[in-house]
PDB file of C-alpha atoms in Angstrom:
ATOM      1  CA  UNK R   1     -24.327-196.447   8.989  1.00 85.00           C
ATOM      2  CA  UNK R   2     -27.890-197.873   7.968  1.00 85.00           C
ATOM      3  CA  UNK R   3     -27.605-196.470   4.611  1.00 88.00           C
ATOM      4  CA  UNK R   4     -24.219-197.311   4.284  1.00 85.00           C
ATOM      5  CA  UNK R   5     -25.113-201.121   4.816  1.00 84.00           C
ATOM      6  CA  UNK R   6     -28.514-201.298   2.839  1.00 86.00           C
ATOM      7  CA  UNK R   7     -26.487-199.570  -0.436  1.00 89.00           C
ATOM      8  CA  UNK R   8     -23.220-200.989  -0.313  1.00 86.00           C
ATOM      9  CA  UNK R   9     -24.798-204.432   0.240  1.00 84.00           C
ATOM     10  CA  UNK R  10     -27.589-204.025  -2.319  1.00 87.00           C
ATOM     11  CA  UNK R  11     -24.452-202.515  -4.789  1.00 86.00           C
ATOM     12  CA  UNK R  12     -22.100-205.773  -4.327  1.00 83.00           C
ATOM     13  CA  UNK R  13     -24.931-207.961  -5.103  1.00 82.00           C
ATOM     14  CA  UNK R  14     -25.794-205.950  -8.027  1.00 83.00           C
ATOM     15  CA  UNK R  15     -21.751-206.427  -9.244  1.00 83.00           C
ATOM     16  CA  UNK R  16     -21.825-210.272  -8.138  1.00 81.00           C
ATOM     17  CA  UNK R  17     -24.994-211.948  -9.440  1.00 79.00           C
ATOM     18  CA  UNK R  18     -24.264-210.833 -13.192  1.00 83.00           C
ATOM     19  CA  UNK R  19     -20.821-211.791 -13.591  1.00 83.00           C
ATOM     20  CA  UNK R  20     -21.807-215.012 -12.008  1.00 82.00           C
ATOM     21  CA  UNK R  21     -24.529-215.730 -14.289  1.00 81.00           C
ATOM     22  CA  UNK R  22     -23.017-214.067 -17.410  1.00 84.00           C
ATOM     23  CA  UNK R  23     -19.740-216.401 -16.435  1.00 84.00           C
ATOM     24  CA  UNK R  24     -22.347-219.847 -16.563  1.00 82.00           C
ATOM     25  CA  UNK R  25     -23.772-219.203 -19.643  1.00 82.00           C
ATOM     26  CA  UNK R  26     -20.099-219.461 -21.202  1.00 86.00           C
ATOM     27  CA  UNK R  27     -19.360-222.936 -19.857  1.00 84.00           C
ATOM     28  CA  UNK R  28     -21.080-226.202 -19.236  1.00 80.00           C
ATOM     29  CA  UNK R  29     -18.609-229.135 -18.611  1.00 82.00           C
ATOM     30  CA  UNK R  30     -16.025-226.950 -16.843  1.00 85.00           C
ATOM     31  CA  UNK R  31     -18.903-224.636 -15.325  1.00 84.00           C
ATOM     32  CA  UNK R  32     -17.225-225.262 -11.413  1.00 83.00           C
ATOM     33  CA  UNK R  33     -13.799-224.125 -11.989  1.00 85.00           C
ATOM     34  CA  UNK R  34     -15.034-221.051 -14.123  1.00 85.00           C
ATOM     35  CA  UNK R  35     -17.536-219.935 -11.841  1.00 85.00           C
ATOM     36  CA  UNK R  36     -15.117-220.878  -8.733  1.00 84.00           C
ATOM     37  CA  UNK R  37     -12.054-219.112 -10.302  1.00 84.00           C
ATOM     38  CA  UNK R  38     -14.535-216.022 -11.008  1.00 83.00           C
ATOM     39  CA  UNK R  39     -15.820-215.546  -7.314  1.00 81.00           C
ATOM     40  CA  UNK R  40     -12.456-216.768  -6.025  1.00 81.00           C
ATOM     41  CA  UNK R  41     -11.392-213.104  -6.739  1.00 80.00           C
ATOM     42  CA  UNK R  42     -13.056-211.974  -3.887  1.00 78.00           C
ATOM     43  CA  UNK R  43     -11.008-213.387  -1.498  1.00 77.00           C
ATOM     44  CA  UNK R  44      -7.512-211.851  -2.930  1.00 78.00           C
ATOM     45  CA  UNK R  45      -9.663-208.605  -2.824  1.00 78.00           C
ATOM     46  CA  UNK R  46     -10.426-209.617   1.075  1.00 73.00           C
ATOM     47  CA  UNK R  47      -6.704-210.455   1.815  1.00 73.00           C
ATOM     48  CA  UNK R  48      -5.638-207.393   0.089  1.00 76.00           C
ATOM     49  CA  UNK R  49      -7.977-204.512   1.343  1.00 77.00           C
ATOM     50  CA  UNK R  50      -7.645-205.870   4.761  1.00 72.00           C
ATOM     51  CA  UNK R  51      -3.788-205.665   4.749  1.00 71.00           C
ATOM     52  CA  UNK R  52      -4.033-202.176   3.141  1.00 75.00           C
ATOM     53  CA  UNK R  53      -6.950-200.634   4.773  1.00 74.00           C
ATOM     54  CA  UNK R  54      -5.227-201.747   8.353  1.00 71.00           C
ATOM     55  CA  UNK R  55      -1.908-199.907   7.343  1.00 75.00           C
ATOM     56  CA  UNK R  56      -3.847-196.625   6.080  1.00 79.00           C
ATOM     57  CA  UNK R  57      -5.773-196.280   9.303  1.00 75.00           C
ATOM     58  CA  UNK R  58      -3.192-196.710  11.124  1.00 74.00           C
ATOM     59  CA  UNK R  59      -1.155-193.998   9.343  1.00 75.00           C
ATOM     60  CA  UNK R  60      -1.611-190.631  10.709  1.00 76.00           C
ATOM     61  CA  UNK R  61      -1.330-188.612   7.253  1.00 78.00           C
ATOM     62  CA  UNK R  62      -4.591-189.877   5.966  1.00 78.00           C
ATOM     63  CA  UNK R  63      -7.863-189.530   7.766  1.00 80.00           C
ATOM     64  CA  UNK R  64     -10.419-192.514   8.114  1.00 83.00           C
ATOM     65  CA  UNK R  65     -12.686-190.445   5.450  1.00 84.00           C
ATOM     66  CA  UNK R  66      -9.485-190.555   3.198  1.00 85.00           C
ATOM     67  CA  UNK R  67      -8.602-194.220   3.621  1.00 85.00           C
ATOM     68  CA  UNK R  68     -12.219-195.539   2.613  1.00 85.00           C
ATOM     69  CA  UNK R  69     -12.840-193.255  -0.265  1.00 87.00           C
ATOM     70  CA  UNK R  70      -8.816-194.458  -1.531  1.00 87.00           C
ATOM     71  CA  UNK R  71     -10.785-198.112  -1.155  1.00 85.00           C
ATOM     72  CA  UNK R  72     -13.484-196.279  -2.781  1.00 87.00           C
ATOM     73  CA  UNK R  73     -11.357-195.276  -6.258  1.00 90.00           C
ATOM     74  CA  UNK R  74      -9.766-198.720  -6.273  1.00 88.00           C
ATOM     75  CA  UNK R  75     -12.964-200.352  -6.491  1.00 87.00           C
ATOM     76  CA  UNK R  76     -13.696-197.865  -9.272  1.00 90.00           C
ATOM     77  CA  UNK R  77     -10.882-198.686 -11.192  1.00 91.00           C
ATOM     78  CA  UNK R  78     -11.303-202.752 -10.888  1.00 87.00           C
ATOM     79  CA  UNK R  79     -15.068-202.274 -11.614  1.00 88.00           C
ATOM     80  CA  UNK R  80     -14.862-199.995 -14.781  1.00 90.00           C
ATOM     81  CA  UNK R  81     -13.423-202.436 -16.964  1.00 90.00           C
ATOM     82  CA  UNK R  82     -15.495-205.088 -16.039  1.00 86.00           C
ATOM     83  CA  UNK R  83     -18.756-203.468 -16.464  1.00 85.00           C
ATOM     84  CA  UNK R  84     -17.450-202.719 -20.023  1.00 87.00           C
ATOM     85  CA  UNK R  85     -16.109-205.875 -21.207  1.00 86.00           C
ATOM     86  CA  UNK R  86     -18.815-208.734 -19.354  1.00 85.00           C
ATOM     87  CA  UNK R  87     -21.615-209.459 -21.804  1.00 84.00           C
ATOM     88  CA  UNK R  88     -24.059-212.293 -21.435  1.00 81.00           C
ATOM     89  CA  UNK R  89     -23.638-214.545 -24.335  1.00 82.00           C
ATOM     90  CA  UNK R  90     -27.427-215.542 -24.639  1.00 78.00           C
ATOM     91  CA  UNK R  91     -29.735-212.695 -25.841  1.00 78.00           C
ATOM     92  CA  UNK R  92     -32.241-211.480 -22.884  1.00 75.00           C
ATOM     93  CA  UNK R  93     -35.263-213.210 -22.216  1.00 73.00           C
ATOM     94  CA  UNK R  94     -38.451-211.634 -22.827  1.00 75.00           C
ATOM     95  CA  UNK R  95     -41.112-211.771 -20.627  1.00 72.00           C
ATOM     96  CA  UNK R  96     -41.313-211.878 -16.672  1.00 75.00           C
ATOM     97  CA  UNK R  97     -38.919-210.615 -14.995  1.00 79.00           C
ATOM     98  CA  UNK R  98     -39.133-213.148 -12.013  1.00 82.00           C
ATOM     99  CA  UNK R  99     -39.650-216.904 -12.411  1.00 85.00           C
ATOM    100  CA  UNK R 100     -41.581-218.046  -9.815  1.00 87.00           C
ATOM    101  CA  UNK R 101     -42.248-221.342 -11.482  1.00 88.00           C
ATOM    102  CA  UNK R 102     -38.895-222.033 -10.892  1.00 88.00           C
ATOM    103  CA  UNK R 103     -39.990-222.351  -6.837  1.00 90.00           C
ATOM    104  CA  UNK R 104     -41.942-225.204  -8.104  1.00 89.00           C
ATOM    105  CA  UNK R 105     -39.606-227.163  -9.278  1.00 89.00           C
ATOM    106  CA  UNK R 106     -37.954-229.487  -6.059  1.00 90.00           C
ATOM    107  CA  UNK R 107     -34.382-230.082  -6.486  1.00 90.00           C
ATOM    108  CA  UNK R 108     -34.193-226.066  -6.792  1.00 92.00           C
ATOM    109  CA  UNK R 109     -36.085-225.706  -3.606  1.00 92.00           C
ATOM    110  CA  UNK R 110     -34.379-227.778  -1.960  1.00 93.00           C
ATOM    111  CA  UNK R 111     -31.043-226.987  -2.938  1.00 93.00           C
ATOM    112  CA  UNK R 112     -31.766-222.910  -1.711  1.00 94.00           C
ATOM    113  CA  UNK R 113     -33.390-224.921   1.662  1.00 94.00           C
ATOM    114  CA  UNK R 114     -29.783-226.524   1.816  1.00 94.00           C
ATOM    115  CA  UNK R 115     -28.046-223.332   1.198  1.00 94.00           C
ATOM    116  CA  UNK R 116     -29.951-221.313   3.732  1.00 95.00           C
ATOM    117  CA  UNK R 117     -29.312-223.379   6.567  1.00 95.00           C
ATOM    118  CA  UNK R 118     -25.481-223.862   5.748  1.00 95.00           C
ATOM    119  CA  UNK R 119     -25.185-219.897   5.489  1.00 94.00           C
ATOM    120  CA  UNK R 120     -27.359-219.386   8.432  1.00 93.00           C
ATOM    121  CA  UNK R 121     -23.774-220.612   9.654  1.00 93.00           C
ATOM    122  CA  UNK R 122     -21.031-220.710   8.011  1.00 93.00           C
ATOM    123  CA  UNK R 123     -20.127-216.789   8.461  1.00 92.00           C
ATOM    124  CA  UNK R 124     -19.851-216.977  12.089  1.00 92.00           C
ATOM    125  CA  UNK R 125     -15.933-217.266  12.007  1.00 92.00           C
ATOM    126  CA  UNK R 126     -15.873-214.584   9.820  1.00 89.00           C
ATOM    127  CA  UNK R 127     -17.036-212.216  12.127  1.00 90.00           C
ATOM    128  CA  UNK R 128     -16.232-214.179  15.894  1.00 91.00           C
ATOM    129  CA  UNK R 129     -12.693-215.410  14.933  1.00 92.00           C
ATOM    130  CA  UNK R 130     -10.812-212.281  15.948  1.00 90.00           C
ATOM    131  CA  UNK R 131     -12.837-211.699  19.169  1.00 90.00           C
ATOM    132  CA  UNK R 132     -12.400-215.301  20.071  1.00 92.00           C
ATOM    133  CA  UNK R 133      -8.328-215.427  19.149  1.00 93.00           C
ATOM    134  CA  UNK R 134      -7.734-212.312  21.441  1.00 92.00           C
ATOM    135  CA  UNK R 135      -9.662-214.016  24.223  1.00 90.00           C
ATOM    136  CA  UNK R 136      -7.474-216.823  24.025  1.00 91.00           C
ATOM    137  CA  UNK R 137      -4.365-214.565  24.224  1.00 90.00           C
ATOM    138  CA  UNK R 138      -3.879-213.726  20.690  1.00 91.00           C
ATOM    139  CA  UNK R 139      -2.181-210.596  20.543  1.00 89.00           C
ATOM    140  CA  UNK R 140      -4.440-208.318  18.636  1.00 84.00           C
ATOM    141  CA  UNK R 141      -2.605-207.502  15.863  1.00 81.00           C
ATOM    142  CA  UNK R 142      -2.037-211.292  14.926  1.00 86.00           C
ATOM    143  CA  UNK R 143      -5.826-211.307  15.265  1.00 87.00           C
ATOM    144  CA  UNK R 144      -6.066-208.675  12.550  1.00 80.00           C
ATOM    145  CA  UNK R 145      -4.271-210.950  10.182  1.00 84.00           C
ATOM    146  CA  UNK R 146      -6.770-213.862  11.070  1.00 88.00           C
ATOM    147  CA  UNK R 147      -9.573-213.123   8.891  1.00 84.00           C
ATOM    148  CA  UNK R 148      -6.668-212.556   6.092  1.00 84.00           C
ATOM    149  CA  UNK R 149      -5.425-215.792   6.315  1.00 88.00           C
ATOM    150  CA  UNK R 150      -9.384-217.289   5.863  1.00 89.00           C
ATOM    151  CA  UNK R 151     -10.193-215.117   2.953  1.00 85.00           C
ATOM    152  CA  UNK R 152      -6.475-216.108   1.413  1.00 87.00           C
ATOM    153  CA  UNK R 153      -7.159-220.023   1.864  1.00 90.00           C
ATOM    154  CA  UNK R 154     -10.669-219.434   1.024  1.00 89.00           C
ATOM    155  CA  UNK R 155      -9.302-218.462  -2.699  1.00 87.00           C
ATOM    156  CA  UNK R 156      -7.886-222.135  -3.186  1.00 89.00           C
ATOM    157  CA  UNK R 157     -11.425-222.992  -1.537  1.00 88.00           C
ATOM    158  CA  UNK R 158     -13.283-222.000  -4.378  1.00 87.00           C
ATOM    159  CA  UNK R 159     -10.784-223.108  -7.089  1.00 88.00           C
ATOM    160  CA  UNK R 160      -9.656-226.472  -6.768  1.00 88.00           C
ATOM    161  CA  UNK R 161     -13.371-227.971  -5.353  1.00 87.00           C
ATOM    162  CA  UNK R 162     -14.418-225.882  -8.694  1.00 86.00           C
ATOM    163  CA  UNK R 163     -12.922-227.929 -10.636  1.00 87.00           C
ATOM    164  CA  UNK R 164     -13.261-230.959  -8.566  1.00 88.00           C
ATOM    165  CA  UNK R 165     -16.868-230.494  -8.510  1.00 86.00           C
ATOM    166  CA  UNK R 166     -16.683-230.696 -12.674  1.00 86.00           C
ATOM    167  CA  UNK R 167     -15.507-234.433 -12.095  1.00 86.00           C
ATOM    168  CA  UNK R 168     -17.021-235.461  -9.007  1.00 86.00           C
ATOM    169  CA  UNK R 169     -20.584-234.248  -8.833  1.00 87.00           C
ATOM    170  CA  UNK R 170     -21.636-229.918  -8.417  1.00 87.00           C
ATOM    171  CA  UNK R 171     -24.108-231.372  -5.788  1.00 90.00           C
ATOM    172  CA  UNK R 172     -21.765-233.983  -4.231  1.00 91.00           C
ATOM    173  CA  UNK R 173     -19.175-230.748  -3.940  1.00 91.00           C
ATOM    174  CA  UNK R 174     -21.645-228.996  -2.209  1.00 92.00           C
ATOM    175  CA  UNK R 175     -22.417-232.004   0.298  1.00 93.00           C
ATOM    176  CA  UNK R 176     -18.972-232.528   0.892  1.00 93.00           C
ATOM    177  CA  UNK R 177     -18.000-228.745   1.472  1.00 93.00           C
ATOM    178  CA  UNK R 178     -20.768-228.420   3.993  1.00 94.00           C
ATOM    179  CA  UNK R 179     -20.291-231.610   5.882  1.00 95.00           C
ATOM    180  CA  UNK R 180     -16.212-230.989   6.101  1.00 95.00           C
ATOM    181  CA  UNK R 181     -17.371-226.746   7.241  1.00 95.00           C
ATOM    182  CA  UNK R 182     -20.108-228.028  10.032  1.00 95.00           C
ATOM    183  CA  UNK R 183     -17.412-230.567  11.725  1.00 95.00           C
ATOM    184  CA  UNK R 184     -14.797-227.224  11.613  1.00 95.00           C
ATOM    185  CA  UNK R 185     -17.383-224.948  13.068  1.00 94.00           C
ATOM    186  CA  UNK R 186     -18.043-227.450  15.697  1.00 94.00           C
ATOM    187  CA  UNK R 187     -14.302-227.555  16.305  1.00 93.00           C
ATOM    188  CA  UNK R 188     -14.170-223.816  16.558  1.00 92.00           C
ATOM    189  CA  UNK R 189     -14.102-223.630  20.590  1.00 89.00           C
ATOM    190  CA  UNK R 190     -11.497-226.228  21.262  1.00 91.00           C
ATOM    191  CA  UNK R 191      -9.010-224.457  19.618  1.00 92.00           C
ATOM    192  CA  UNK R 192      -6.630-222.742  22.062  1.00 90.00           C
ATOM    193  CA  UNK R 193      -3.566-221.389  20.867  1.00 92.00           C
ATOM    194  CA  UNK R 194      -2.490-219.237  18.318  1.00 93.00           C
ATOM    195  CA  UNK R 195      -0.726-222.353  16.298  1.00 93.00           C
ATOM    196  CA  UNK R 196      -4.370-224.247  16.511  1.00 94.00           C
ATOM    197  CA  UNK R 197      -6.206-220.769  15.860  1.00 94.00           C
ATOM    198  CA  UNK R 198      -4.561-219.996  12.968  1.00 94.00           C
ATOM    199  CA  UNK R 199      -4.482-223.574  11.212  1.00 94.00           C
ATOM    200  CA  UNK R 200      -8.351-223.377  11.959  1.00 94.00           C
ATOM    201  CA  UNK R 201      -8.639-220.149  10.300  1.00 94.00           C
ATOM    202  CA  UNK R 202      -6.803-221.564   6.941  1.00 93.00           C
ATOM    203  CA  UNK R 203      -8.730-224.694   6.876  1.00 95.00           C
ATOM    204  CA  UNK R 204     -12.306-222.758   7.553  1.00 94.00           C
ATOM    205  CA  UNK R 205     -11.516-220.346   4.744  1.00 92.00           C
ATOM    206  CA  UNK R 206     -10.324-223.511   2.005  1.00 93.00           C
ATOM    207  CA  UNK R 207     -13.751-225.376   3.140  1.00 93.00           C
ATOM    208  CA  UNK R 208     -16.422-222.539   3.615  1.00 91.00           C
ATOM    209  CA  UNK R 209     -14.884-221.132   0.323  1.00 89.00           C
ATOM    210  CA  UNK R 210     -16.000-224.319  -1.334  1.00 91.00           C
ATOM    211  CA  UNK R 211     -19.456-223.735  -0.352  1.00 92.00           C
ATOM    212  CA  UNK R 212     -19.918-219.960  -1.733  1.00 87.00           C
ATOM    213  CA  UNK R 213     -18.330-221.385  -5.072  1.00 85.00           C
ATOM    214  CA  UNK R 214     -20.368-224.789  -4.317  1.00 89.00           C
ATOM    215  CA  UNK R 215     -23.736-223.122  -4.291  1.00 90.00           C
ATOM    216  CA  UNK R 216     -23.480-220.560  -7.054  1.00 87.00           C
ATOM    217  CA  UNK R 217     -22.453-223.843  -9.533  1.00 87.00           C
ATOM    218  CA  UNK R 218     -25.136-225.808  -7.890  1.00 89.00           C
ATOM    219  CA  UNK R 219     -28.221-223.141  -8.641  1.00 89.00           C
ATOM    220  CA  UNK R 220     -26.939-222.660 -12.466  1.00 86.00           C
ATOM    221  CA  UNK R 221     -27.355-226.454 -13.432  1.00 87.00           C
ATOM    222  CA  UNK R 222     -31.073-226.816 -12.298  1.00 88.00           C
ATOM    223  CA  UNK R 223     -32.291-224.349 -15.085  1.00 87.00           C
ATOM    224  CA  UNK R 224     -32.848-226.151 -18.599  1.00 85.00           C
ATOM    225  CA  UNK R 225     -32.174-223.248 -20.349  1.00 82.00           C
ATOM    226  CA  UNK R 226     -28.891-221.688 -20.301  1.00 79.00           C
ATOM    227  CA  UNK R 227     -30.687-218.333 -20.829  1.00 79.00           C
ATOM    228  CA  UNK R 228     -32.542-218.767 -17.198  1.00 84.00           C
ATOM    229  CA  UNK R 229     -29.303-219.173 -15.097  1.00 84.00           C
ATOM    230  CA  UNK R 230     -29.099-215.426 -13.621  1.00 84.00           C
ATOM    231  CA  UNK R 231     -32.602-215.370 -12.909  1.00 86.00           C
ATOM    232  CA  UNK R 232     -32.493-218.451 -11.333  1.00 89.00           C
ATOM    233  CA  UNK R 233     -29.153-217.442  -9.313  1.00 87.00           C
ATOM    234  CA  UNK R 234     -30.767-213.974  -8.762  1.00 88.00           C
ATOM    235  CA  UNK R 235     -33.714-215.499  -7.335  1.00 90.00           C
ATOM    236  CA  UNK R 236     -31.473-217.969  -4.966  1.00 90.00           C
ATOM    237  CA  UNK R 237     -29.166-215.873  -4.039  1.00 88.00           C
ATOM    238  CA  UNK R 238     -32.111-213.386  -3.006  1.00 89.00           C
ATOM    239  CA  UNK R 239     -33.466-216.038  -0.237  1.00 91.00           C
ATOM    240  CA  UNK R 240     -30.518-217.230   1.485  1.00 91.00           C
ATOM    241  CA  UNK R 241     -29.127-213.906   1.881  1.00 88.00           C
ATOM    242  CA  UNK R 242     -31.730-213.783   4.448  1.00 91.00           C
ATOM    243  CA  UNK R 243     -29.869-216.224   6.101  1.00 92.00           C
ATOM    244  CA  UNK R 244     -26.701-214.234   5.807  1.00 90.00           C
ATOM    245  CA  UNK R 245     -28.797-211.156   7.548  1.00 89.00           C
ATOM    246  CA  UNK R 246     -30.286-212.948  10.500  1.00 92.00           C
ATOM    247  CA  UNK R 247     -27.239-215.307  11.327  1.00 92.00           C
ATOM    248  CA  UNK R 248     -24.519-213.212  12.376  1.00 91.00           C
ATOM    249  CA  UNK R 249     -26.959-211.642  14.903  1.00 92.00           C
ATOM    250  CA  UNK R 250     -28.074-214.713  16.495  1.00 93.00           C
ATOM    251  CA  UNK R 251     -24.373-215.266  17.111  1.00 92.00           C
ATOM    252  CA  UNK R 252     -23.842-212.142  18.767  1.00 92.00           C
ATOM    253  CA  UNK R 253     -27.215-212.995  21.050  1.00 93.00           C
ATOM    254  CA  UNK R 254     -25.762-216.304  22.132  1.00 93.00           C
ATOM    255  CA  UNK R 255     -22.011-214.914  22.770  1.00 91.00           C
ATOM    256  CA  UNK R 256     -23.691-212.554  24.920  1.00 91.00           C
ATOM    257  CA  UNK R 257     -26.056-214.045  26.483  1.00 92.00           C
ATOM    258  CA  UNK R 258     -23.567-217.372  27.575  1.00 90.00           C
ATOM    259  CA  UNK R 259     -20.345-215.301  27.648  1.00 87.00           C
ATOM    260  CA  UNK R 260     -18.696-217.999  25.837  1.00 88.00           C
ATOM    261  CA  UNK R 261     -18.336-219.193  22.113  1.00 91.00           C
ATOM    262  CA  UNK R 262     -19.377-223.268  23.228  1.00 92.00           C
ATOM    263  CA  UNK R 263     -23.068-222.762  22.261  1.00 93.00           C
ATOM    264  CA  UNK R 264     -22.730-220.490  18.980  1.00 93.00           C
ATOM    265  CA  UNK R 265     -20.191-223.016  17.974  1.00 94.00           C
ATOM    266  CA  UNK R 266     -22.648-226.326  18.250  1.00 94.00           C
ATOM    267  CA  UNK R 267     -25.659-224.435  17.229  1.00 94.00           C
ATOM    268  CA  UNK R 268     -23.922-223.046  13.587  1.00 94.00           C
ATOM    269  CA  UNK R 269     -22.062-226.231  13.033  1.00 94.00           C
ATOM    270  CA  UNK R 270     -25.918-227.977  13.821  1.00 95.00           C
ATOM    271  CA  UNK R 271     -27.086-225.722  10.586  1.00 95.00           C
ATOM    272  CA  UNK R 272     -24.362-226.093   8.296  1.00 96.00           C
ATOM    273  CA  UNK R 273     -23.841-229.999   8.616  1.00 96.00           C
ATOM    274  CA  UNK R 274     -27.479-230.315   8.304  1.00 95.00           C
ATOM    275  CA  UNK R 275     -27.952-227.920   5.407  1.00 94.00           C
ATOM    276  CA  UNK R 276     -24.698-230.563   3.830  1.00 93.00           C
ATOM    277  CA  UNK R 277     -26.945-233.177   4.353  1.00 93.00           C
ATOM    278  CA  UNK R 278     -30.237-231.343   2.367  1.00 91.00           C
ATOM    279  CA  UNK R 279     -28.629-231.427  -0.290  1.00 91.00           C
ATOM    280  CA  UNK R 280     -29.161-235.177  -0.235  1.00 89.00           C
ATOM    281  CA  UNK R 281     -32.862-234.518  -0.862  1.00 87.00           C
ATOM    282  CA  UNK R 282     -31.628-232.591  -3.575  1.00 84.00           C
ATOM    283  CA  UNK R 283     -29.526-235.207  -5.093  1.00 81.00           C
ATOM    284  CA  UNK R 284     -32.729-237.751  -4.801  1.00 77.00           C
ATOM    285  CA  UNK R 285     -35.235-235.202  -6.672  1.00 70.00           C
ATOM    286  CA  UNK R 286     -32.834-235.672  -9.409  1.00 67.00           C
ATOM    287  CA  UNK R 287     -33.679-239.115  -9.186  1.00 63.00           C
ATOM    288  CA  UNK R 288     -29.304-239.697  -9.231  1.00 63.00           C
ATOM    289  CA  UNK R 289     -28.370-240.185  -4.908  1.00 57.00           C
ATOM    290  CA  UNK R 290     -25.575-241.822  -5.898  1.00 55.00           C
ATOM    291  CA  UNK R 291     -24.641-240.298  -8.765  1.00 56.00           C
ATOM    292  CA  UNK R 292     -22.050-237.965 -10.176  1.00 63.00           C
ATOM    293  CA  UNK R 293     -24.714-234.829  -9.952  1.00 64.00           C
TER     294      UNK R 293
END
């Protein structure tokens, strides 16, 4: 299970980051929507292997060995064509591999300082929202279908503040979508029934969904040169996936320890409105608070 984890996470951020950087290079005024409608794929993928994976468990002609490895070959055959037809359209940079000048520069540190603390948690729905629906009554196969319904509203989450963010601001996007995510999470033990559950679960996936398009679109402006956007993204993306590593288990400390979701709840809403408002300080190193930035 340890192997399984380290690989197929170090794999999926090996088929991310380089579509995602490859995808900036292409665009500059319209960068949001194209980098939010290219990681907004992910979440069809999330409503789809969900609702399939659930029905091929469940069947008893196929095996659980049989119903990951059938994931396995549709992944394969996405995949293929992609790694054949994405090509960066600046030539490689020669030279370091790293940047870490980059970490000197301020509105880059600060907007990965912002991003930490908002994914140190925002994924806490992802992974509570189930447990916490059947202990509310949900029956549990509704509470399958929950983290479906996030990851489907979560696609029109990365889209239209995308393309928003092109008009209004990639940093004010980001604000926004972390300010509007912290009040939800703190909302996230007062909802009761399943009606309340589930309209949480669609607006959490539309405004969290801002924030993974949010951030990606927010990393590839600071660079001057086009060329430098993966390694800058790389290099982000690298440090708050820390955050994404030691989050979820903090969560799972607190629901044990208390017994209850109230605490999680104020303490990952605390980080994620807080890491909106960072990105403040990252507005003001660009010398532009109030500006569309």
């Amino acid at each position: 299970m340890l192997a399984q984890g380290m690989l197929g996470g170090i794999s999926m951020g090996l088929s991310m980051a380089p579509c995602m950087a490859a995808t900036g290079q292409y665009f500059h005024k319209k960068r949001g929507a194209a980098m939010g409608l290219a990681i907004a794929g992910s979440s069809l993928g999330g409503v789809l292997i969900i609702k399939k994976k659930g029905k091929m468990l469940n069947n008893k002609s196929l095996v659980f060995g049989w119903s990951v490895r059938i994931c396995g070959f549709l992944m394969l055959a996405l995949l293929a064509p992609a790694c054949a037809t994405i090509r960066a359209r600046l030539p490689q940079r020669k030279g370091k591999f790293f940047l870490p000048a980059a970490f000197k520069e301020f509105q880059y540190v600060s907007i990965i300082g912002s991003a930490f603390l908002m994914m140190l948690g925002v994924f806490m729905p992802f992974f509570y929202l189930p447990t916490y629906a059947v202990s509310q009554g949900m029956s549990t196969q509704l509470a399958s279908y929950i983290v479906a319904i996030l990851n489907g509203a979560s696609f029109f989450g990365r889209v239209i503040p995308g393309v928003l963010a092109d008009k209004l601001g990639r940093l004010n996007m980001l604000c926004i979508a972390g300010l509007s995510t912290g009040i939800l999470v703190f909302c996230f033990h007062l909802t009761h029934s399943n009606a309340s559950i589930i309209v949480f679960s669609a607006l959490y996936g539309f405004c969290s969904g801002a924030i993974i398009s949010s951030i990606s679109v927010a990393l590839a402006q600071v660079p001057k040169n086009a060329g430098d956007i993966g390694t800058y993204l790389g290099m982000g993306m690298c440090v708050t996936g820390l955050a994404v590593l030691i989050g979820p288990p903090i969560d799972g400390v607190l629901v044990t320890r208390y017994g209850d979701f109230d605490e999680v709840s104020i303490m990952s809403g605390v980080f994620v409105v807080v890491g909106g408002l960072g990105v403040l300080i990252a507005k003001h190193a660009a010398g532009k608070v109030f500006a569309k930035n």
